[in-house]
Amino acid sequence: MIKDTIVDGPGNAAHRSLYHALGLTSEETARPLIGIVSSYNEIVPGHMNLDKITQAVKMGVAMAGGTPIVFPAIAVCDGIAMGHRGMKYSLVTRDLIADSTESMVLAHGFDGLVMVPNCDKNVPGLLMAAARLNIPTVFVSGGPMLAGRVGGKKTSLSSMFEAVGSYAAGKITAEKLLEFEEKTCPTCGSCSGMYTANSMNCLTEVLGMGLKGNGTIPAVYSSRIELAKHAGMAVMEMIKKDIRPLDIMTEKAFKNALTVDMALGCSTNSMLHLPAIAHECGIDINLDIANSISAKTPNLCHLAPAGPTFMEDLNEAGGVYAVMNELSKKNLLELDCMTVTGKTVGENIASCPNLNPEVIRTIDNPYSETGGIAVLRGNLAPDGSVVKRSAVLPEMLVHEGPARVFDCEEDAQKAINEGKIKAGDVVVIRYEGPKGGPGMREMLNPTSAIMGMGLGNSVALITDGRFSGATRGACIGHVSPEAASGGMIGVVEDGDIISINIPENTLELKVDEAILAERMKNFVPKTKELSGYLKRYANMVSSGAEGAILK
């Protein structure tokens, strides 16, 4: 306890004087000191409500006999950062968040933590920190945004990006584009589809690090405030019972997370973040494990961008626990895993039925018998690549076509906008990986433009970078090794035939082996002049296949 090392005894009088400078009473410093890591800021829509969540957590901690102390964590809005150099600074913040949180906690000796994240990188970043620190910790997110409504239909951020593509193709008017702009994102919260933020908040529930509803209760619901109070109370119970993150985030828990990932059809970014979090727990999750779990896990949900339902619908249908309840009917989950509730997964989900089989398909009536994410391998991606299978049109599950090669996102976007991409093409965007980008930019702009222009049923995209959770279509990311590390994607030439077979989990460059060997022999990867944090990051980061962890 903090009082043993910092508060009690004559030798700690100097420490106590500084607590008095904070306005803390002797009664407060005698209680467990709970750090509340708040990602509140005024630039990320998913974080603008976190001040209210944080205040509710403080109340919950205080009601349960603890002393709450707030300190911040940074967060980037991927939507605002999309399509320009800002996206290079998105993934890289995951490690900044983990490192800075570790520093703050160990410098000040907190007894427990409540993490208050919401959007894409600060959820996994804080989970990584929780694993390193291994003191009692509970997560409570800010919650998802409500869906927008345009023309009587629910919409989300992916609809907005695709509307931009439709406008560029002359399919909608400027007035219609403005309507999308003004109505697509109607509330605060993480964007309303099963994108990366909501994927990771849902998987935090599955891992056992968040309470029921953490991933699905909308940001604007009062029950989200109640959840935050309960999170504050829960961390105090964890301290009493000495339940720690490494007791919860076990190998079995990560297998559960991968299983629910496949059932929900989560963002492909989960294939970066789960291995990185597991690495901090001393657990190895490779892409082959993901495919073996996918092979036996039915896909039960088609939330946006894969289908017409949204996070609010999943919440009303029973949320993540209802999905887990369905999966448990075929013994697909490890039910004896401990959670922040002090109960096991099995105990938590026992009374959580599926309330809407149109939102959460029953285990006997899935969208597909296999999971929503697939890992593809072949000569173009010997270490693996990732696709959101549940968001691919049936006619694009198997595709073969000529490569159209670009060395950065901007060049690809320009060609798409100018109508230079034709039906049947395979767009290849390289030098966008963790090292080559650096920062492994998301490619939501080009994928949305392809869909908005009506080419989603005939054009595929491949990159050593990554795709947004809002991406749909035959979009294959995380190609490893990346071009900057000498990967085969670096020698693809315009006109080369690329074969994609998602059911067979293959990605092949159909060029004579002798020609490929000659190309690889003469291949010198391009380099970029870098400075600051990106230079350090590029020198330290591993491949996308390993979760883009720093070594």
Coordinates of C-alpha atoms in Angstrom, one line a residue:
M1 CA 0.0 0.0 0.0
I2 CA 1.1 3.6 -0.7
K3 CA 1.0 4.5 3.0
D4 CA 3.7 2.0 3.8
T5 CA 6.2 3.6 1.4
I6 CA 5.2 7.2 1.1
V7 CA 2.8 8.2 3.9
D8 CA 3.6 6.5 7.2
G9 CA 6.4 7.3 9.6
P10 CA 8.7 10.3 10.3
G11 CA 10.9 9.6 7.3
N12 CA 7.9 10.4 5.0
A13 CA 7.1 13.7 6.5
A14 CA 8.3 15.5 3.3
H15 CA 6.0 13.4 1.2
R16 CA 3.1 14.2 3.5
S17 CA 3.8 17.9 3.3
L18 CA 3.3 17.8 -0.5
Y19 CA 0.0 15.9 -0.1
H20 CA -1.1 18.8 2.2
A21 CA 0.0 21.1 -0.6
L22 CA -2.6 19.3 -2.8
G23 CA -5.2 19.9 -0.2
L24 CA -5.4 16.3 0.9
T25 CA -6.3 15.6 4.5
S26 CA -4.6 13.1 6.7
E27 CA -7.8 11.0 6.5
E28 CA -7.5 11.0 2.7
T29 CA -3.9 9.9 2.6
A30 CA -4.7 7.1 5.0
R31 CA -6.9 5.5 2.4
P32 CA -5.9 3.7 -0.8
L33 CA -4.8 6.3 -3.4
I34 CA -6.5 5.6 -6.7
G35 CA -5.1 7.0 -9.9
I36 CA -7.7 7.9 -12.5
V37 CA -6.1 8.1 -15.9
S38 CA -8.3 10.4 -17.9
S39 CA -8.0 10.8 -21.6
Y40 CA -10.2 13.9 -21.6
N41 CA -9.5 16.5 -24.2
E42 CA -11.4 19.0 -26.4
I43 CA -10.3 17.8 -29.8
V44 CA -11.5 14.2 -29.9
P45 CA -15.3 13.7 -30.1
G46 CA -15.0 10.4 -28.2
H47 CA -13.2 12.2 -25.3
M48 CA -15.1 15.4 -24.8
N49 CA -17.4 13.7 -22.3
L50 CA -14.7 12.1 -20.3
D51 CA -14.6 14.9 -17.8
K52 CA -18.1 13.7 -16.7
I53 CA -17.0 10.1 -16.7
T54 CA -14.0 10.9 -14.6
Q55 CA -16.0 12.8 -12.1
A56 CA -18.4 9.8 -11.7
V57 CA -15.4 7.5 -11.2
K58 CA -14.1 9.8 -8.5
M59 CA -17.4 9.7 -6.8
G60 CA -17.4 5.9 -7.0
V61 CA -13.9 5.6 -5.6
A62 CA -14.7 8.0 -2.7
M63 CA -18.0 6.2 -1.9
A64 CA -16.1 2.9 -1.6
G65 CA -13.5 4.4 0.7
G66 CA -10.6 5.4 -1.6
T67 CA -8.9 8.7 -2.5
P68 CA -9.2 9.5 -6.2
I69 CA -6.4 11.5 -8.0
V70 CA -6.7 12.3 -11.7
F71 CA -3.9 12.6 -14.1
P72 CA -4.1 12.7 -18.0
A73 CA -3.3 10.6 -21.0
I74 CA -3.1 11.8 -24.5
A75 CA -5.3 10.7 -27.4
V76 CA -5.5 11.3 -31.2
C77 CA -8.7 11.3 -33.2
D78 CA -8.0 9.0 -36.1
G79 CA -10.8 10.6 -38.1
I80 CA -9.4 14.1 -37.9
A81 CA -5.8 12.7 -38.4
M82 CA -6.9 10.7 -41.5
G83 CA -5.4 11.3 -44.9
H84 CA -2.5 13.6 -44.0
R85 CA 0.8 13.5 -42.0
G86 CA -1.2 13.5 -38.8
M87 CA -2.0 9.8 -39.3
K88 CA 1.6 9.0 -38.9
Y89 CA 1.2 10.1 -35.2
S90 CA -1.8 7.9 -34.4
L91 CA -0.4 4.3 -33.8
V92 CA 2.8 5.7 -32.3
T93 CA 0.8 7.3 -29.4
R94 CA -0.1 3.8 -28.2
D95 CA 3.5 3.4 -26.8
L96 CA 3.7 7.0 -25.6
I97 CA 0.5 6.4 -23.6
A98 CA 1.8 3.2 -22.1
D99 CA 5.2 4.7 -21.2
S100 CA 3.8 7.9 -19.7
T101 CA 1.2 6.1 -17.6
E102 CA 3.8 3.7 -16.3
S103 CA 6.0 6.7 -15.4
M104 CA 3.3 8.6 -13.6
V105 CA 2.1 5.5 -11.6
L106 CA 5.5 4.3 -10.5
A107 CA 6.7 7.9 -9.7
H108 CA 3.7 8.4 -7.3
G109 CA 3.0 5.0 -6.0
F110 CA -0.7 4.6 -6.6
D111 CA -2.5 1.6 -5.0
G112 CA -5.0 1.1 -7.8
L113 CA -6.1 2.6 -11.1
V114 CA -9.2 3.4 -13.1
M115 CA -8.4 3.9 -16.8
V116 CA -10.8 6.3 -18.6
P117 CA -10.0 5.9 -22.4
N118 CA -12.3 5.8 -25.4
C119 CA -10.7 6.0 -28.8
D120 CA -8.4 3.9 -30.9
K121 CA -4.9 3.9 -29.4
N122 CA -5.4 5.0 -25.9
V123 CA -7.5 1.9 -25.1
P124 CA -4.7 -0.6 -26.0
G125 CA -2.0 1.8 -24.7
L126 CA -3.6 1.9 -21.3
L127 CA -4.1 -1.9 -21.3
M128 CA -0.4 -2.3 -22.0
A129 CA 0.3 0.0 -19.1
A130 CA -2.0 -2.0 -16.9
A131 CA -0.2 -5.2 -17.7
R132 CA 3.2 -3.6 -16.9
L133 CA 2.1 -2.1 -13.6
N134 CA 0.0 -5.0 -12.4
I135 CA -1.8 -3.2 -9.7
P136 CA -5.6 -3.4 -9.3
T137 CA -7.1 -1.7 -12.4
V138 CA -10.6 -1.2 -13.9
F139 CA -11.4 0.3 -17.3
V140 CA -14.4 2.4 -18.1
S141 CA -14.6 4.0 -21.6
G142 CA -16.5 7.1 -22.7
G143 CA -18.9 5.0 -24.8
P144 CA -20.0 5.0 -28.5
M145 CA -21.6 7.8 -30.4
L146 CA -25.2 7.4 -31.5
A147 CA -25.7 6.7 -35.2
G148 CA -26.6 9.6 -37.4
R149 CA -29.6 9.7 -39.8
V150 CA -29.5 10.8 -43.4
G151 CA -32.5 10.3 -45.6
G152 CA -34.2 8.2 -43.0
K153 CA -31.3 5.8 -42.7
K154 CA -28.8 5.4 -39.9
T155 CA -25.3 6.5 -40.8
S156 CA -21.8 6.5 -39.3
L157 CA -18.4 7.9 -40.1
S158 CA -17.8 5.3 -42.8
S159 CA -20.9 6.6 -44.5
M160 CA -19.4 10.1 -44.4
F161 CA -16.1 9.1 -46.0
E162 CA -17.9 7.1 -48.7
A163 CA -20.2 10.1 -49.4
V164 CA -17.0 12.1 -50.2
G165 CA -16.2 9.4 -52.8
S166 CA -19.7 9.5 -54.2
Y167 CA -19.5 13.3 -54.6
A168 CA -16.2 13.0 -56.4
A169 CA -17.7 10.5 -58.7
G170 CA -20.7 12.8 -59.4
K171 CA -23.1 10.3 -57.7
I172 CA -24.5 12.8 -55.1
T173 CA -24.8 16.6 -55.0
A174 CA -23.0 19.1 -52.9
E175 CA -26.2 19.7 -50.9
K176 CA -26.4 16.0 -50.1
L177 CA -22.7 15.9 -49.1
L178 CA -23.4 18.8 -46.7
E179 CA -26.4 16.9 -45.2
F180 CA -24.0 13.9 -44.5
E181 CA -21.5 16.3 -43.0
E182 CA -24.0 17.9 -40.6
K183 CA -25.9 14.7 -39.6
T184 CA -23.5 11.8 -39.6
C185 CA -21.9 12.4 -36.2
P186 CA -24.7 13.7 -34.0
T187 CA -23.3 13.2 -30.5
C188 CA -20.1 12.8 -28.6
G189 CA -18.6 9.4 -28.3
S190 CA -16.5 7.0 -30.3
C191 CA -17.8 6.7 -33.8
S192 CA -20.9 4.5 -34.0
G193 CA -19.8 1.5 -36.0
M194 CA -17.7 -1.5 -35.0
Y195 CA -14.6 0.5 -35.7
T196 CA -11.3 0.3 -33.8
A197 CA -12.3 2.2 -30.7
N198 CA -15.5 0.3 -30.1
S199 CA -13.8 -3.0 -31.0
M200 CA -11.1 -2.4 -28.3
N201 CA -13.7 -1.3 -25.7
C202 CA -15.8 -4.4 -26.4
L203 CA -12.7 -6.6 -26.2
T204 CA -11.7 -4.9 -22.9
E205 CA -15.0 -6.3 -21.6
V206 CA -14.1 -9.8 -22.9
L207 CA -10.6 -9.7 -21.5
G208 CA -12.3 -9.1 -18.1
M209 CA -10.8 -5.6 -17.6
G210 CA -14.1 -3.7 -18.0
L211 CA -17.6 -4.0 -16.5
K212 CA -20.6 -5.1 -18.5
G213 CA -21.6 -2.4 -21.0
N214 CA -18.1 -0.8 -21.2
G215 CA -18.1 -1.3 -25.0
T216 CA -21.7 -0.6 -25.9
I217 CA -23.6 1.8 -23.6
P218 CA -23.8 5.0 -25.6
A219 CA -21.8 8.0 -24.5
V220 CA -24.9 10.2 -24.0
Y221 CA -26.8 7.7 -21.8
S222 CA -27.1 8.3 -18.1
S223 CA -26.3 4.6 -17.5
R224 CA -22.8 5.4 -18.7
I225 CA -22.4 7.7 -15.7
E226 CA -23.7 4.9 -13.4
L227 CA -21.2 2.5 -15.0
A228 CA -18.4 4.9 -14.2
K229 CA -19.4 5.1 -10.6
H230 CA -19.5 1.3 -10.4
A231 CA -16.0 1.2 -12.0
G232 CA -14.7 3.4 -9.1
M233 CA -16.3 1.1 -6.6
A234 CA -15.0 -2.0 -8.4
V235 CA -11.3 -1.0 -8.1
M236 CA -11.7 -0.8 -4.4
E237 CA -13.1 -4.3 -4.2
M238 CA -10.1 -5.5 -6.4
I239 CA -7.7 -4.0 -3.8
K240 CA -9.5 -5.8 -1.0
K241 CA -9.3 -9.1 -2.9
D242 CA -5.9 -8.4 -4.4
I243 CA -7.1 -9.0 -8.0
R244 CA -4.6 -7.7 -10.5
P245 CA -4.4 -7.4 -14.3
L246 CA -2.1 -10.3 -14.8
D247 CA -4.6 -12.5 -12.8
I248 CA -7.2 -11.4 -15.4
M249 CA -5.3 -11.1 -18.7
T250 CA -4.2 -14.7 -19.0
E251 CA -3.6 -16.7 -22.2
K252 CA -7.2 -18.1 -21.9
A253 CA -8.5 -14.5 -21.6
F254 CA -6.8 -13.5 -24.9
K255 CA -8.2 -16.6 -26.6
N256 CA -11.6 -15.4 -25.5
A257 CA -10.9 -12.0 -26.9
L258 CA -9.9 -13.4 -30.2
T259 CA -13.0 -15.6 -30.3
V260 CA -15.4 -12.7 -29.6
D261 CA -13.4 -10.6 -32.0
M262 CA -14.3 -13.1 -34.7
A263 CA -17.9 -13.2 -33.7
L264 CA -18.3 -9.5 -33.6
G265 CA -16.4 -8.7 -36.8
C266 CA -14.1 -6.3 -35.1
S267 CA -11.6 -3.9 -36.7
T268 CA -8.5 -5.4 -38.2
N269 CA -6.5 -3.2 -35.9
S270 CA -7.4 -5.6 -33.1
M271 CA -4.8 -7.8 -34.8
L272 CA -2.2 -5.2 -33.9
H273 CA -3.4 -4.4 -30.4
L274 CA -4.2 -7.7 -28.9
P275 CA -0.7 -9.1 -29.7
A276 CA 0.9 -5.9 -28.3
I277 CA -1.1 -6.1 -25.0
A278 CA -0.4 -9.9 -24.7
H279 CA 3.3 -9.2 -25.2
E280 CA 3.2 -6.9 -22.1
C281 CA 1.6 -9.8 -20.2
G282 CA 4.3 -12.2 -21.3
I283 CA 2.0 -14.1 -23.7
D284 CA 2.7 -14.7 -27.4
I285 CA -0.3 -14.3 -29.8
N286 CA 0.6 -14.8 -33.4
L287 CA -1.5 -14.6 -36.5
D288 CA -1.7 -18.3 -36.9
I289 CA -3.6 -18.5 -33.6
A290 CA -6.1 -16.0 -34.9
N291 CA -6.8 -18.1 -38.0
S292 CA -7.2 -21.3 -36.0
I293 CA -9.8 -19.5 -33.7
S294 CA -11.5 -17.9 -36.7
A295 CA -11.9 -21.4 -38.4
K296 CA -14.1 -22.6 -35.5
T297 CA -15.9 -19.3 -34.5
P298 CA -19.1 -18.2 -36.3
N299 CA -19.5 -14.6 -37.2
L300 CA -22.7 -13.4 -35.4
C301 CA -22.7 -9.6 -36.0
H302 CA -22.6 -7.3 -39.0
L303 CA -22.3 -3.9 -37.4
A304 CA -21.3 -0.9 -39.5
P305 CA -19.3 -0.9 -41.8
A306 CA -20.1 -4.6 -42.4
G307 CA -23.9 -4.1 -42.1
P308 CA -26.8 -1.8 -41.2
T309 CA -26.6 -2.1 -37.4
F310 CA -24.7 0.1 -35.0
M311 CA -23.3 0.1 -31.4
E312 CA -26.6 1.3 -29.9
D313 CA -28.3 -1.7 -31.5
L314 CA -25.8 -4.1 -30.1
N315 CA -26.3 -2.5 -26.7
E316 CA -30.1 -2.9 -26.9
A317 CA -29.6 -6.5 -28.0
G318 CA -27.7 -7.4 -24.8
G319 CA -24.3 -6.1 -25.6
V320 CA -21.0 -8.0 -25.5
Y321 CA -22.1 -10.4 -22.8
A322 CA -25.0 -11.6 -24.9
V323 CA -22.6 -12.4 -27.8
M324 CA -20.5 -14.3 -25.3
N325 CA -23.6 -16.1 -24.0
E326 CA -24.3 -17.3 -27.6
L327 CA -20.7 -18.5 -28.1
S328 CA -20.8 -20.4 -24.8
K329 CA -23.6 -22.5 -26.1
K330 CA -21.0 -24.3 -28.3
N331 CA -18.3 -24.3 -25.6
L332 CA -16.2 -21.7 -27.6
L333 CA -15.2 -19.7 -24.5
E334 CA -13.1 -20.3 -21.4
L335 CA -15.6 -19.6 -18.7
D336 CA -13.3 -19.9 -15.7
C337 CA -11.3 -16.7 -16.4
M338 CA -11.3 -14.1 -13.6
T339 CA -12.6 -10.6 -14.2
V340 CA -12.7 -7.1 -12.5
T341 CA -16.0 -8.0 -11.0
G342 CA -14.4 -10.6 -8.8
K343 CA -16.4 -13.2 -10.7
T344 CA -15.6 -15.5 -13.6
V345 CA -16.6 -15.0 -17.2
G346 CA -19.1 -17.8 -16.9
E347 CA -20.7 -16.2 -13.8
N348 CA -20.8 -12.8 -15.5
I349 CA -22.6 -13.9 -18.7
A350 CA -24.9 -16.5 -17.3
S351 CA -27.9 -14.2 -17.1
C352 CA -27.3 -12.2 -20.3
P353 CA -29.5 -13.6 -23.1
N354 CA -29.5 -12.4 -26.7
L355 CA -32.4 -10.0 -26.9
N356 CA -32.4 -9.4 -30.7
P357 CA -31.3 -12.2 -33.0
E358 CA -31.5 -9.8 -35.9
V359 CA -28.6 -7.8 -34.4
I360 CA -26.8 -10.8 -32.7
R361 CA -27.4 -13.9 -34.8
T362 CA -27.9 -17.1 -32.8
I363 CA -25.1 -19.6 -32.7
D364 CA -27.1 -21.9 -35.0
N365 CA -27.8 -19.1 -37.6
P366 CA -24.6 -17.2 -38.1
Y367 CA -23.6 -14.9 -41.0
S368 CA -20.8 -17.4 -41.6
E369 CA -19.4 -20.4 -39.9
T370 CA -16.0 -18.7 -39.7
G371 CA -14.9 -15.5 -38.0
G372 CA -15.0 -11.9 -39.2
I373 CA -11.2 -11.5 -39.6
A374 CA -8.9 -13.6 -41.8
V375 CA -5.1 -13.8 -41.9
L376 CA -3.7 -14.3 -45.4
R377 CA -0.3 -15.7 -46.3
G378 CA 1.6 -16.3 -49.5
N379 CA 4.7 -15.1 -51.3
L380 CA 3.4 -11.5 -51.1
A381 CA 2.9 -11.8 -47.3
P382 CA 5.0 -14.7 -45.9
D383 CA 4.6 -13.3 -42.4
G384 CA 0.9 -12.6 -42.8
S385 CA -1.6 -10.0 -43.7
V386 CA -5.1 -9.2 -42.3
V387 CA -8.5 -8.6 -43.8
K388 CA -11.9 -7.9 -42.3
R389 CA -13.6 -10.8 -44.1
S390 CA -17.1 -10.0 -42.7
A391 CA -17.0 -6.6 -44.6
V392 CA -15.9 -8.0 -47.9
L393 CA -18.6 -8.4 -50.6
P394 CA -19.1 -12.1 -51.6
E395 CA -17.9 -11.5 -55.1
M396 CA -14.6 -10.2 -53.9
L397 CA -13.7 -13.1 -51.5
V398 CA -11.8 -14.5 -54.5
H399 CA -10.2 -12.0 -56.8
E400 CA -7.3 -11.8 -59.3
G401 CA -6.2 -8.7 -61.1
P402 CA -3.4 -6.4 -62.2
A403 CA -1.5 -4.4 -59.7
R404 CA -1.6 -0.6 -59.6
V405 CA 1.4 0.3 -57.5
F406 CA 1.9 3.5 -55.3
D407 CA 4.6 4.3 -52.9
C408 CA 2.4 6.4 -50.6
E409 CA -1.3 7.0 -49.8
E410 CA -1.4 10.4 -51.4
D411 CA -0.4 9.1 -54.8
A412 CA -3.0 6.3 -54.6
Q413 CA -5.7 8.8 -53.6
K414 CA -4.8 11.1 -56.5
A415 CA -5.1 8.2 -59.0
I416 CA -8.5 7.1 -57.5
N417 CA -9.9 10.7 -57.6
E418 CA -8.8 11.1 -61.2
G419 CA -10.6 7.9 -62.3
K420 CA -7.4 6.1 -63.1
I421 CA -8.4 2.9 -61.1
K422 CA -10.5 0.5 -63.2
A423 CA -12.7 -2.5 -62.4
G424 CA -10.5 -5.5 -61.7
D425 CA -7.5 -3.6 -60.4
V426 CA -5.6 -4.4 -57.3
V427 CA -4.3 -1.2 -55.7
V428 CA -1.0 -1.7 -53.9
I429 CA 0.0 1.0 -51.4
R430 CA 3.5 0.4 -49.9
Y431 CA 6.1 2.2 -47.7
E432 CA 3.2 2.8 -45.2
G433 CA 4.1 0.1 -42.7
P434 CA 5.2 0.7 -39.1
K435 CA 8.8 1.4 -40.1
G436 CA 8.3 2.7 -43.6
G437 CA 5.4 5.1 -43.0
P438 CA 6.5 5.5 -40.3
G439 CA 3.5 4.9 -38.1
M440 CA 1.5 2.5 -40.3
R441 CA -1.1 5.0 -41.5
E442 CA -4.8 3.9 -41.8
M443 CA -6.1 4.1 -45.4
L444 CA -9.7 5.1 -44.9
N445 CA -9.7 7.8 -47.6
P446 CA -8.7 5.5 -50.5
T447 CA -10.9 2.6 -49.4
S448 CA -13.9 4.9 -48.9
A449 CA -13.3 6.6 -52.3
I450 CA -13.3 3.1 -54.0
M451 CA -16.6 2.2 -52.3
G452 CA -18.2 5.6 -52.9
M453 CA -17.3 5.4 -56.6
G454 CA -19.1 2.1 -56.9
L455 CA -15.9 0.0 -57.4
G456 CA -16.1 -2.0 -54.2
N457 CA -17.3 -5.1 -56.0
S458 CA -14.4 -5.1 -58.5
V459 CA -11.3 -3.4 -56.9
A460 CA -9.1 -4.7 -54.1
L461 CA -6.6 -2.7 -52.0
I462 CA -3.4 -4.1 -50.4
T463 CA -1.0 -2.3 -48.1
D464 CA 1.8 -2.8 -45.6
G465 CA 0.0 0.0 -43.7
R466 CA -3.4 -0.6 -42.2
F467 CA -7.0 0.1 -42.6
S468 CA -9.5 1.9 -40.4
G469 CA -12.1 -0.1 -38.6
A470 CA -14.5 1.9 -40.7
T471 CA -13.1 0.4 -43.9
R472 CA -15.2 -2.2 -45.8
G473 CA -14.3 -4.1 -49.0
A474 CA -11.5 -6.3 -50.1
C475 CA -8.9 -4.3 -48.2
I476 CA -5.9 -6.3 -47.0
G477 CA -3.5 -4.6 -44.6
H478 CA -0.5 -5.4 -42.4
V479 CA 1.3 -7.0 -45.3
S480 CA 4.5 -8.4 -43.7
P481 CA 7.4 -8.0 -44.2
E482 CA 6.8 -4.4 -45.2
A483 CA 8.5 -2.7 -48.1
A484 CA 10.8 -0.7 -45.9
S485 CA 12.1 -4.0 -44.4
G486 CA 12.7 -5.6 -47.7
G487 CA 9.4 -7.4 -48.1
M488 CA 8.1 -8.7 -51.4
I489 CA 5.5 -5.9 -51.6
G490 CA 8.4 -3.6 -52.4
V491 CA 9.1 -5.3 -55.8
V492 CA 5.6 -5.5 -57.1
E493 CA 5.3 -3.7 -60.5
D494 CA 2.4 -2.2 -62.3
G495 CA 0.6 -5.0 -64.3
D496 CA 1.8 -7.9 -62.1
I497 CA -1.1 -10.2 -61.4
I498 CA -2.1 -10.5 -57.7
S499 CA -4.3 -13.4 -56.6
I500 CA -6.5 -13.0 -53.4
N501 CA -8.3 -16.0 -52.0
I502 CA -9.8 -15.1 -48.6
P503 CA -11.6 -18.5 -48.0
E504 CA -8.2 -20.2 -48.6
N505 CA -6.3 -17.5 -46.6
T506 CA -3.8 -16.9 -49.5
L507 CA -2.3 -13.8 -51.0
E508 CA 0.0 -14.5 -54.0
L509 CA 2.0 -12.4 -56.5
K510 CA 1.8 -14.5 -59.7
V511 CA 5.1 -13.7 -61.2
D512 CA 7.7 -16.2 -62.3
E513 CA 10.0 -17.2 -59.4
A514 CA 13.2 -16.5 -61.3
I515 CA 12.0 -13.0 -62.1
L516 CA 11.0 -12.4 -58.5
A517 CA 14.4 -13.7 -57.3
E518 CA 16.1 -11.3 -59.6
R519 CA 14.0 -8.4 -58.4
M520 CA 14.6 -9.2 -54.8
K521 CA 18.4 -9.5 -55.4
N522 CA 18.5 -6.0 -56.7
F523 CA 15.9 -4.5 -54.3
V524 CA 17.1 -1.5 -52.2
P525 CA 14.2 -0.3 -50.0
K526 CA 13.5 3.5 -50.1
T527 CA 14.3 5.5 -47.1
K528 CA 12.9 8.8 -45.7
E529 CA 14.5 11.7 -43.9
L530 CA 13.0 11.5 -40.4
S531 CA 13.4 13.5 -37.2
G532 CA 11.9 13.6 -33.7
Y533 CA 9.7 10.9 -32.3
L534 CA 9.0 9.3 -35.7
K535 CA 12.7 8.7 -36.2
R536 CA 13.1 6.9 -32.9
Y537 CA 9.9 5.0 -33.5
A538 CA 11.0 3.8 -37.0
N539 CA 14.3 2.6 -35.5
M540 CA 12.6 0.6 -32.7
V541 CA 9.3 -0.8 -34.1
S542 CA 8.7 -4.4 -35.2
S543 CA 6.5 -5.6 -38.0
G544 CA 2.7 -5.4 -38.2
A545 CA 2.7 -9.2 -37.9
E546 CA 4.1 -8.8 -34.4
G547 CA 1.7 -6.1 -33.3
A548 CA 4.1 -3.2 -34.2
I549 CA 5.7 -3.4 -30.7
L550 CA 8.8 -1.5 -29.8
K551 CA 12.0 -3.4 -29.3

